[in-house]
Amino acid sequence: MNIIERVRQCTLCRGELPFEPRPVIQGLPTAKILIAGQAPSMTVHKTGKPFNDASGKRLRDWLGVTETQFYDPTLFAIVPMAFCYPGKGKSGDLPPPKICAQTWRAPLLEIFEQVEFSILIGQYAQGYHLTDFVNVSQAVSDWQSSLPRQLALPHPSPRNQLWLRKRPWFETDVVPALRNRVREILGDY
């Protein structure tokens, strides 16, 4: 059994989560783009399909890709910091349980040898992948120095409207650069 299948069968958090584990992950070793997110939403938990919610709609718009492209595991590896819905907190979903990344992240990343571009969404993914991580705003504002290998993004959640309104440069500068990089990699697919 390969590591992706092992992740899909993981039950490490059984009893600690509000629902039965239902790990959500996408990707094949030939994937060209890695999306490192936080953890599945309740909608994603119910459907078993990554970013199958309002956040995913916005993310696909930012990337400039169709659903068909986004859900092609030969193109996109979607590997969150935790694979199951963590539950609801005071101001949104709870943080991803650390045991997921501690157990699975390093061996999973090893199989995606053909990744040309990593998209780091939110503080937990950025904290793991960026050695100089301070906060999301700083990581995203430093976008030009991280291309062409990776790019930090705020979470595409509808809850981030205020963050986006305060930083109009994200939509005018970062999103076009993101789309261009994705187009370079995907070509005419």
Coordinates of N, CA and C in Angstrom, one line a residue:
M1 N 0.9 -1.2 0.0 CA 0.0 0.0 0.0 C 0.9 1.2 0.0
N2 N 0.6 2.2 -0.9 CA 1.4 3.4 -1.0 C 1.0 4.4 0.1
I3 N 1.8 5.4 0.3 CA 1.6 6.3 1.4 C 0.3 7.1 1.3
I4 N -0.1 7.4 0.1 CA -1.4 8.2 0.0 C -2.5 7.3 0.4
E5 N -2.5 6.0 0.1 CA -3.5 5.1 0.5 C -3.5 4.9 2.1
R6 N -2.3 4.9 2.6 CA -2.1 4.8 4.1 C -2.7 6.0 4.8
V7 N -2.5 7.2 4.2 CA -3.1 8.4 4.8 C -4.6 8.3 4.7
R8 N -5.1 7.9 3.6 CA -6.6 7.8 3.5 C -7.2 6.8 4.5
Q9 N -6.4 5.9 5.0 CA -6.9 5.0 6.0 C -6.6 5.3 7.4
C10 N -5.9 6.5 7.6 CA -5.4 6.9 8.9 C -6.6 7.1 9.9
T11 N -6.4 6.7 11.1 CA -7.3 6.9 12.2 C -6.6 7.4 13.5
L12 N -5.5 8.0 13.3 CA -4.7 8.5 14.5 C -5.5 9.4 15.4
C13 N -6.4 10.2 14.9 CA -7.1 11.1 15.7 C -8.5 10.6 16.2
R14 N -8.8 9.4 15.9 CA -10.1 8.8 16.3 C -10.3 9.1 17.8
G15 N -11.4 9.6 18.1 CA -11.7 9.9 19.5 C -11.4 11.3 19.9
E16 N -10.5 12.0 19.2 CA -10.1 13.3 19.5 C -10.8 14.4 18.6
L17 N -11.4 13.9 17.6 CA -12.1 14.8 16.6 C -13.6 14.7 16.8
P18 N -14.3 15.7 16.4 CA -15.8 15.7 16.6 C -16.5 14.6 15.7
F19 N -15.8 14.1 14.7 CA -16.4 13.2 13.8 C -15.4 12.0 13.6
E20 N -15.9 11.0 13.0 CA -15.0 9.9 12.6 C -14.0 10.4 11.6
P21 N -12.7 9.9 11.7 CA -11.7 10.4 10.7 C -12.2 10.1 9.2
R22 N -11.9 11.0 8.4 CA -12.2 10.9 6.9 C -11.1 11.7 6.2
P23 N -9.9 11.1 6.2 CA -8.8 11.9 5.6 C -9.0 12.2 4.1
V24 N -8.7 13.5 3.8 CA -8.9 14.0 2.5 C -7.5 14.5 1.9
I25 N -7.2 13.9 0.8 CA -5.9 14.2 0.2 C -6.0 13.9 -1.3
Q26 N -5.3 14.6 -2.1 CA -5.3 14.3 -3.6 C -3.8 14.4 -4.1
G27 N -3.5 13.6 -5.0 CA -2.2 13.7 -5.7 C -1.7 12.4 -6.2
L28 N -0.9 12.5 -7.2 CA -0.1 11.4 -7.7 C 1.4 11.9 -7.7
P29 N 2.3 11.0 -7.7 CA 3.7 11.4 -7.7 C 4.1 12.3 -8.9
T30 N 3.3 12.3 -9.9 CA 3.6 13.1 -11.1 C 3.1 14.5 -11.0
A31 N 2.4 14.9 -9.9 CA 1.8 16.2 -9.8 C 2.9 17.3 -9.9
K32 N 2.5 18.4 -10.6 CA 3.4 19.5 -10.9 C 3.3 20.6 -9.9
I33 N 2.1 20.7 -9.2 CA 1.8 21.8 -8.3 C 1.4 21.2 -7.0
L34 N 2.0 21.7 -5.9 CA 1.6 21.3 -4.5 C 0.8 22.4 -3.9
I35 N -0.4 22.0 -3.4 CA -1.2 23.0 -2.6 C -1.1 22.5 -1.2
A36 N -0.4 23.3 -0.3 CA -0.3 22.9 1.1 C -1.3 23.8 1.8
G37 N -2.4 23.2 2.3 CA -3.4 23.9 3.0 C -3.4 23.7 4.5
Q38 N -4.5 24.0 5.1 CA -4.6 23.8 6.6 C -5.2 22.5 7.0
A39 N -6.6 22.4 6.8 CA -7.3 21.2 7.1 C -8.6 21.3 6.4
P40 N -9.3 20.2 6.1 CA -10.6 20.2 5.5 C -11.7 20.9 6.3
S41 N -12.6 21.6 5.5 CA -13.7 22.2 6.2 C -14.8 21.1 6.4
M42 N -15.8 21.5 7.1 CA -16.9 20.5 7.3 C -17.5 20.0 6.0
T43 N -17.7 21.0 5.0 CA -18.2 20.6 3.7 C -17.3 19.6 3.1
V44 N -16.0 19.8 3.1 CA -15.0 18.9 2.5 C -15.1 17.6 3.2
H45 N -15.2 17.6 4.6 CA -15.3 16.3 5.3 C -16.5 15.5 4.9
K46 N -17.6 16.2 4.6 CA -18.8 15.5 4.2 C -18.7 14.9 2.8
T47 N -18.0 15.6 1.9 CA -17.9 15.1 0.5 C -16.7 14.3 0.2
G48 N -15.6 14.5 1.0 CA -14.4 13.8 0.7 C -13.6 14.4 -0.4
K49 N -14.0 15.6 -0.9 CA -13.3 16.2 -2.0 C -12.7 17.5 -1.6
P50 N -11.3 17.6 -1.8 CA -10.6 18.8 -1.2 C -11.1 20.1 -1.9
F51 N -11.2 21.1 -1.0 CA -11.6 22.5 -1.5 C -12.9 22.4 -2.2
N52 N -13.8 21.6 -1.8 CA -15.1 21.5 -2.4 C -16.1 22.4 -1.6
D53 N -15.7 23.7 -1.5 CA -16.5 24.7 -0.7 C -16.2 26.1 -1.3
A54 N -16.7 27.1 -0.6 CA -16.5 28.5 -1.0 C -15.0 28.8 -1.1
S55 N -14.2 28.3 -0.2 CA -12.7 28.6 -0.3 C -12.1 28.0 -1.5
G56 N -12.6 26.8 -1.9 CA -12.1 26.2 -3.1 C -12.4 27.0 -4.4
K57 N -13.7 27.5 -4.4 CA -14.1 28.3 -5.6 C -13.2 29.5 -5.7
R58 N -12.9 30.2 -4.6 CA -12.1 31.4 -4.7 C -10.6 31.0 -5.1
L59 N -10.1 29.9 -4.5 CA -8.8 29.4 -4.8 C -8.7 29.1 -6.3
R60 N -9.6 28.4 -6.9 CA -9.6 28.1 -8.3 C -9.6 29.3 -9.1
D61 N -10.3 30.3 -8.7 CA -10.4 31.6 -9.4 C -9.0 32.3 -9.3
W62 N -8.4 32.3 -8.1 CA -7.1 32.9 -8.0 C -6.1 32.2 -8.9
L63 N -6.2 30.9 -9.0 CA -5.2 30.1 -9.8 C -5.5 30.2 -11.3
G64 N -6.7 30.6 -11.6 CA -7.1 30.7 -13.0 C -7.3 29.3 -13.7
V65 N -7.8 28.3 -12.9 CA -7.9 27.0 -13.4 C -9.4 26.5 -13.3
T66 N -9.7 25.5 -14.1 CA -11.1 24.9 -14.1 C -11.1 23.9 -13.0
E67 N -12.3 23.4 -12.7 CA -12.5 22.3 -11.7 C -11.8 21.1 -12.2
T68 N -11.9 20.8 -13.5 CA -11.3 19.7 -14.1 C -9.8 19.7 -13.9
Q69 N -9.2 20.8 -14.2 CA -7.7 20.9 -14.0 C -7.4 20.8 -12.5
F70 N -8.1 21.5 -11.6 CA -7.8 21.5 -10.2 C -7.9 20.1 -9.6
Y71 N -8.9 19.3 -10.0 CA -9.1 18.0 -9.4 C -8.3 16.9 -10.2
D72 N -7.4 17.2 -11.1 CA -6.6 16.3 -11.8 C -5.3 16.0 -10.9
P73 N -5.2 14.8 -10.3 CA -4.1 14.5 -9.4 C -2.8 14.4 -10.1
T74 N -2.7 14.4 -11.4 CA -1.4 14.4 -12.1 C -0.9 15.9 -12.2
L75 N -1.8 16.8 -12.0 CA -1.4 18.2 -12.0 C -1.3 18.8 -10.6
F76 N -2.3 18.6 -9.7 CA -2.3 19.2 -8.4 C -2.3 18.1 -7.3
A77 N -1.3 18.3 -6.4 CA -1.3 17.5 -5.2 C -1.8 18.4 -4.1
I78 N -2.9 18.0 -3.5 CA -3.5 18.8 -2.4 C -3.3 18.1 -1.1
V79 N -2.3 18.6 -0.4 CA -1.8 18.0 0.8 C -1.9 18.9 2.0
P80 N -3.0 18.9 2.7 CA -3.2 19.8 3.9 C -2.3 19.4 5.0
M81 N -2.2 20.3 6.0 CA -1.4 20.0 7.2 C -2.1 19.0 8.1
A82 N -3.4 18.9 8.0 CA -4.2 17.8 8.6 C -5.2 17.4 7.6
F83 N -5.6 16.1 7.7 CA -6.4 15.5 6.6 C -7.9 15.4 7.0
C84 N -8.2 15.6 8.2 CA -9.6 15.5 8.7 C -10.1 16.8 9.3
Y85 N -11.4 17.0 9.2 CA -12.0 18.2 9.8 C -11.7 18.3 11.3
P86 N -11.0 19.3 11.8 CA -10.6 19.4 13.2 C -11.7 19.9 14.2
G87 N -12.8 20.4 13.6 CA -13.9 20.9 14.5 C -14.0 22.4 14.5
K88 N -15.0 22.9 15.1 CA -15.3 24.3 15.1 C -14.7 24.9 16.4
G89 N -14.1 26.1 16.2 CA -13.6 26.9 17.3 C -14.4 28.2 17.4
K90 N -13.9 29.1 18.3 CA -14.6 30.4 18.5 C -14.8 31.3 17.3
S91 N -13.7 31.3 16.5 CA -13.7 32.2 15.3 C -13.4 31.4 14.0
G92 N -13.9 30.3 13.9 CA -13.7 29.5 12.7 C -13.3 28.0 13.1
D93 N -12.8 27.3 12.1 CA -12.4 25.9 12.4 C -11.2 25.9 13.4
L94 N -11.1 24.8 14.1 CA -9.9 24.7 15.0 C -8.6 24.5 14.2
P95 N -7.5 24.7 14.8 CA -6.2 24.4 14.1 C -6.1 23.0 13.7
P96 N -5.3 22.7 12.7 CA -5.0 21.3 12.3 C -4.3 20.6 13.4
P97 N -4.7 19.4 13.8 CA -3.9 18.6 14.8 C -2.5 18.4 14.4
K98 N -1.5 18.7 15.2 CA -0.1 18.5 14.9 C 0.3 17.1 14.5
I99 N -0.4 16.1 15.0 CA 0.0 14.8 14.8 C 0.0 14.4 13.3
C100 N -0.9 15.0 12.6 CA -0.9 14.7 11.1 C 0.4 15.1 10.4
A101 N 0.8 16.3 10.6 CA 2.1 16.8 10.0 C 3.3 16.0 10.5
Q102 N 3.3 15.8 11.8 CA 4.4 15.0 12.5 C 4.5 13.6 11.9
T103 N 3.4 13.0 11.6 CA 3.4 11.6 11.2 C 3.6 11.5 9.7
W104 N 2.9 12.3 8.9 CA 2.8 12.1 7.5 C 3.5 13.1 6.5
R105 N 3.7 14.3 7.0 CA 4.2 15.4 6.1 C 5.5 15.0 5.3
A106 N 6.5 14.7 6.1 CA 7.8 14.5 5.4 C 7.8 13.3 4.4
P107 N 7.2 12.1 4.8 CA 7.2 11.0 3.9 C 6.3 11.3 2.7
L108 N 5.2 12.1 2.9 CA 4.4 12.4 1.7 C 5.1 13.3 0.8
L109 N 5.8 14.4 1.3 CA 6.4 15.3 0.4 C 7.5 14.6 -0.4
E110 N 8.1 13.6 0.1 CA 9.2 12.9 -0.6 C 8.7 12.2 -1.9
I111 N 7.4 11.9 -2.0 CA 6.9 11.2 -3.2 C 6.6 12.2 -4.3
F112 N 6.4 13.4 -4.0 CA 6.1 14.4 -5.0 C 7.3 15.1 -5.6
E113 N 8.1 14.3 -6.2 CA 9.4 14.7 -6.7 C 9.3 15.6 -8.0
Q114 N 8.2 15.6 -8.6 CA 8.0 16.4 -9.9 C 7.4 17.8 -9.6
V115 N 7.1 18.1 -8.4 CA 6.5 19.4 -8.1 C 7.4 20.5 -8.5
E116 N 6.9 21.5 -9.3 CA 7.6 22.6 -9.7 C 7.3 23.9 -9.0
F117 N 6.1 23.8 -8.3 CA 5.6 25.0 -7.6 C 4.8 24.6 -6.4
S118 N 5.0 25.2 -5.3 CA 4.3 25.0 -4.1 C 3.5 26.2 -3.7
I119 N 2.2 26.0 -3.4 CA 1.3 27.1 -2.9 C 1.0 26.9 -1.4
L120 N 1.5 27.8 -0.6 CA 1.4 27.6 0.8 C 0.2 28.5 1.4
I121 N -0.9 27.8 1.8 CA -2.1 28.5 2.2 C -2.2 28.6 3.7
G122 N -2.2 29.8 4.2 CA -2.5 30.0 5.6 C -1.3 29.8 6.5
Q123 N -1.5 30.2 7.8 CA -0.4 30.2 8.7 C 0.2 28.8 9.1
Y124 N -0.5 27.8 9.1 CA 0.0 26.5 9.5 C 0.9 25.9 8.4
A125 N 0.5 26.0 7.2 CA 1.3 25.5 6.0 C 2.5 26.4 5.9
Q126 N 2.4 27.7 6.0 CA 3.5 28.6 5.9 C 4.5 28.4 7.1
G127 N 4.0 28.2 8.3 CA 4.8 28.0 9.4 C 5.7 26.8 9.2
Y128 N 5.1 25.7 8.6 CA 5.8 24.5 8.4 C 6.9 24.6 7.3
H129 N 6.5 25.3 6.2 CA 7.3 25.3 5.0 C 8.3 26.4 4.9
L130 N 8.1 27.5 5.6 CA 8.9 28.7 5.5 C 9.8 28.8 6.8
T131 N 11.1 28.8 6.6 CA 12.0 28.9 7.7 C 11.9 30.3 8.4
D132 N 11.6 31.3 7.7 CA 11.6 32.6 8.3 C 10.2 33.2 8.5
F133 N 9.2 32.3 8.7 CA 7.8 32.7 8.8 C 7.6 33.5 10.1
V134 N 6.9 34.6 9.9 CA 6.5 35.5 11.0 C 5.0 35.5 11.1
N135 N 4.4 35.9 10.0 CA 2.9 35.8 10.0 C 2.5 35.8 8.5
V136 N 1.2 35.6 8.3 CA 0.7 35.4 6.9 C 0.9 36.7 6.1
S137 N 0.6 37.8 6.7 CA 0.7 39.1 5.9 C 2.1 39.3 5.4
Q138 N 3.1 39.1 6.3 CA 4.5 39.2 5.9 C 4.9 38.2 4.8
A139 N 4.5 37.0 5.0 CA 4.8 35.9 4.0 C 4.2 36.2 2.6
V140 N 2.9 36.7 2.6 CA 2.3 37.0 1.3 C 2.9 38.2 0.7
S141 N 3.2 39.2 1.5 CA 3.8 40.5 1.0 C 5.2 40.3 0.4
D142 N 5.8 39.2 0.8 CA 7.2 38.8 0.3 C 7.1 37.9 -1.0
W143 N 6.0 38.0 -1.7 CA 5.7 37.1 -2.8 C 6.7 37.1 -3.9
Q144 N 7.3 38.3 -4.2 CA 8.2 38.3 -5.3 C 9.5 37.5 -5.1
S145 N 9.9 37.5 -3.9 CA 11.2 36.8 -3.6 C 11.0 35.3 -3.5
S146 N 9.8 34.8 -3.4 CA 9.6 33.4 -3.3 C 9.4 32.7 -4.7
L147 N 9.0 33.4 -5.7 CA 8.7 32.9 -7.0 C 10.1 32.5 -7.6
P148 N 10.2 31.5 -8.5 CA 9.1 30.7 -9.1 C 8.9 29.4 -8.3
R149 N 9.6 29.1 -7.2 CA 9.4 27.8 -6.5 C 8.2 27.7 -5.7
Q150 N 7.8 28.8 -5.0 CA 6.6 28.7 -4.1 C 6.0 30.1 -3.9
L151 N 4.8 30.1 -3.3 CA 4.1 31.3 -3.1 C 3.2 31.2 -1.9
A152 N 3.2 32.1 -1.0 CA 2.4 32.1 0.2 C 1.1 32.9 -0.1
L153 N 0.0 32.3 0.3 CA -1.3 32.9 0.1 C -2.1 33.0 1.4
P154 N -3.0 34.0 1.5 CA -3.9 34.0 2.6 C -4.9 32.8 2.4
H155 N -5.6 32.4 3.4 CA -6.6 31.4 3.2 C -7.7 32.0 2.3
P156 N -8.2 31.3 1.3 CA -9.2 31.8 0.4 C -10.6 31.8 1.0
S157 N -10.7 31.7 2.3 CA -12.0 31.6 3.0 C -12.8 32.9 2.8
P158 N -14.1 32.9 2.7 CA -14.9 34.1 2.7 C -14.7 34.9 4.0
R159 N -14.2 34.3 5.0 CA -13.9 35.0 6.3 C -12.8 36.0 6.2
N160 N -12.0 35.9 5.1 CA -10.8 36.8 4.9 C -11.1 38.0 4.1
Q161 N -12.4 38.4 4.0 CA -12.7 39.6 3.2 C -12.0 40.9 3.7
L162 N -11.9 41.1 5.0 CA -11.3 42.2 5.6 C -9.8 42.3 5.3
W163 N -9.1 41.1 5.4 CA -7.7 41.0 5.1 C -7.5 41.4 3.6
L164 N -8.3 40.9 2.7 CA -8.2 41.2 1.3 C -8.5 42.7 1.0
R165 N -9.5 43.2 1.7 CA -9.8 44.7 1.4 C -8.7 45.6 1.9
K166 N -8.0 45.2 2.9 CA -6.9 46.1 3.5 C -5.7 45.9 2.6
R167 N -5.6 45.0 1.7 CA -4.4 44.7 0.9 C -4.8 44.6 -0.6
P168 N -5.2 45.7 -1.2 CA -5.7 45.6 -2.6 C -4.6 45.1 -3.5
W169 N -3.3 45.3 -3.1 CA -2.2 44.8 -3.9 C -2.2 43.3 -4.1
F170 N -2.9 42.6 -3.2 CA -3.0 41.1 -3.4 C -3.7 40.7 -4.7
E171 N -4.8 41.3 -4.9 CA -5.6 41.1 -6.2 C -5.0 41.6 -7.4
T172 N -4.3 42.8 -7.3 CA -3.8 43.5 -8.5 C -2.4 43.0 -8.8
D173 N -1.6 42.5 -7.9 CA -0.2 42.1 -8.1 C 0.0 40.6 -8.0
V174 N -0.4 40.0 -6.8 CA -0.1 38.6 -6.5 C -0.9 37.7 -7.4
V175 N -2.2 37.9 -7.5 CA -3.1 36.9 -8.2 C -2.7 36.8 -9.7
P176 N -2.4 37.9 -10.4 CA -1.9 37.8 -11.8 C -0.6 37.0 -11.8
A177 N 0.3 37.2 -10.9 CA 1.6 36.5 -10.9 C 1.4 35.0 -10.6
L178 N 0.5 34.7 -9.7 CA 0.1 33.3 -9.4 C -0.5 32.7 -10.7
R179 N -1.4 33.3 -11.3 CA -2.0 32.7 -12.5 C -1.0 32.5 -13.6
N180 N -0.1 33.5 -13.8 CA 1.0 33.3 -14.8 C 1.9 32.1 -14.5
R181 N 2.2 31.9 -13.2 CA 3.1 30.8 -12.9 C 2.4 29.5 -13.1
V182 N 1.1 29.4 -12.7 CA 0.3 28.2 -12.9 C 0.2 27.9 -14.4
R183 N 0.0 28.9 -15.2 CA -0.1 28.8 -16.7 C 1.2 28.2 -17.3
E184 N 2.3 28.8 -16.8 CA 3.6 28.3 -17.3 C 3.8 26.8 -17.0
I185 N 3.3 26.3 -15.9 CA 3.5 24.9 -15.6 C 2.5 24.0 -16.3
L186 N 1.3 24.5 -16.4 CA 0.2 23.6 -17.0 C 0.2 23.7 -18.5
G187 N 0.8 24.8 -19.0 CA 0.8 24.9 -20.5 C -0.6 24.9 -21.1
D188 N -0.8 24.1 -22.1 CA -2.1 24.1 -22.8 C -3.1 23.1 -22.3
Y189 N -2.8 22.5 -21.1 CA -3.7 21.5 -20.6 C -5.1 22.0 -20.5

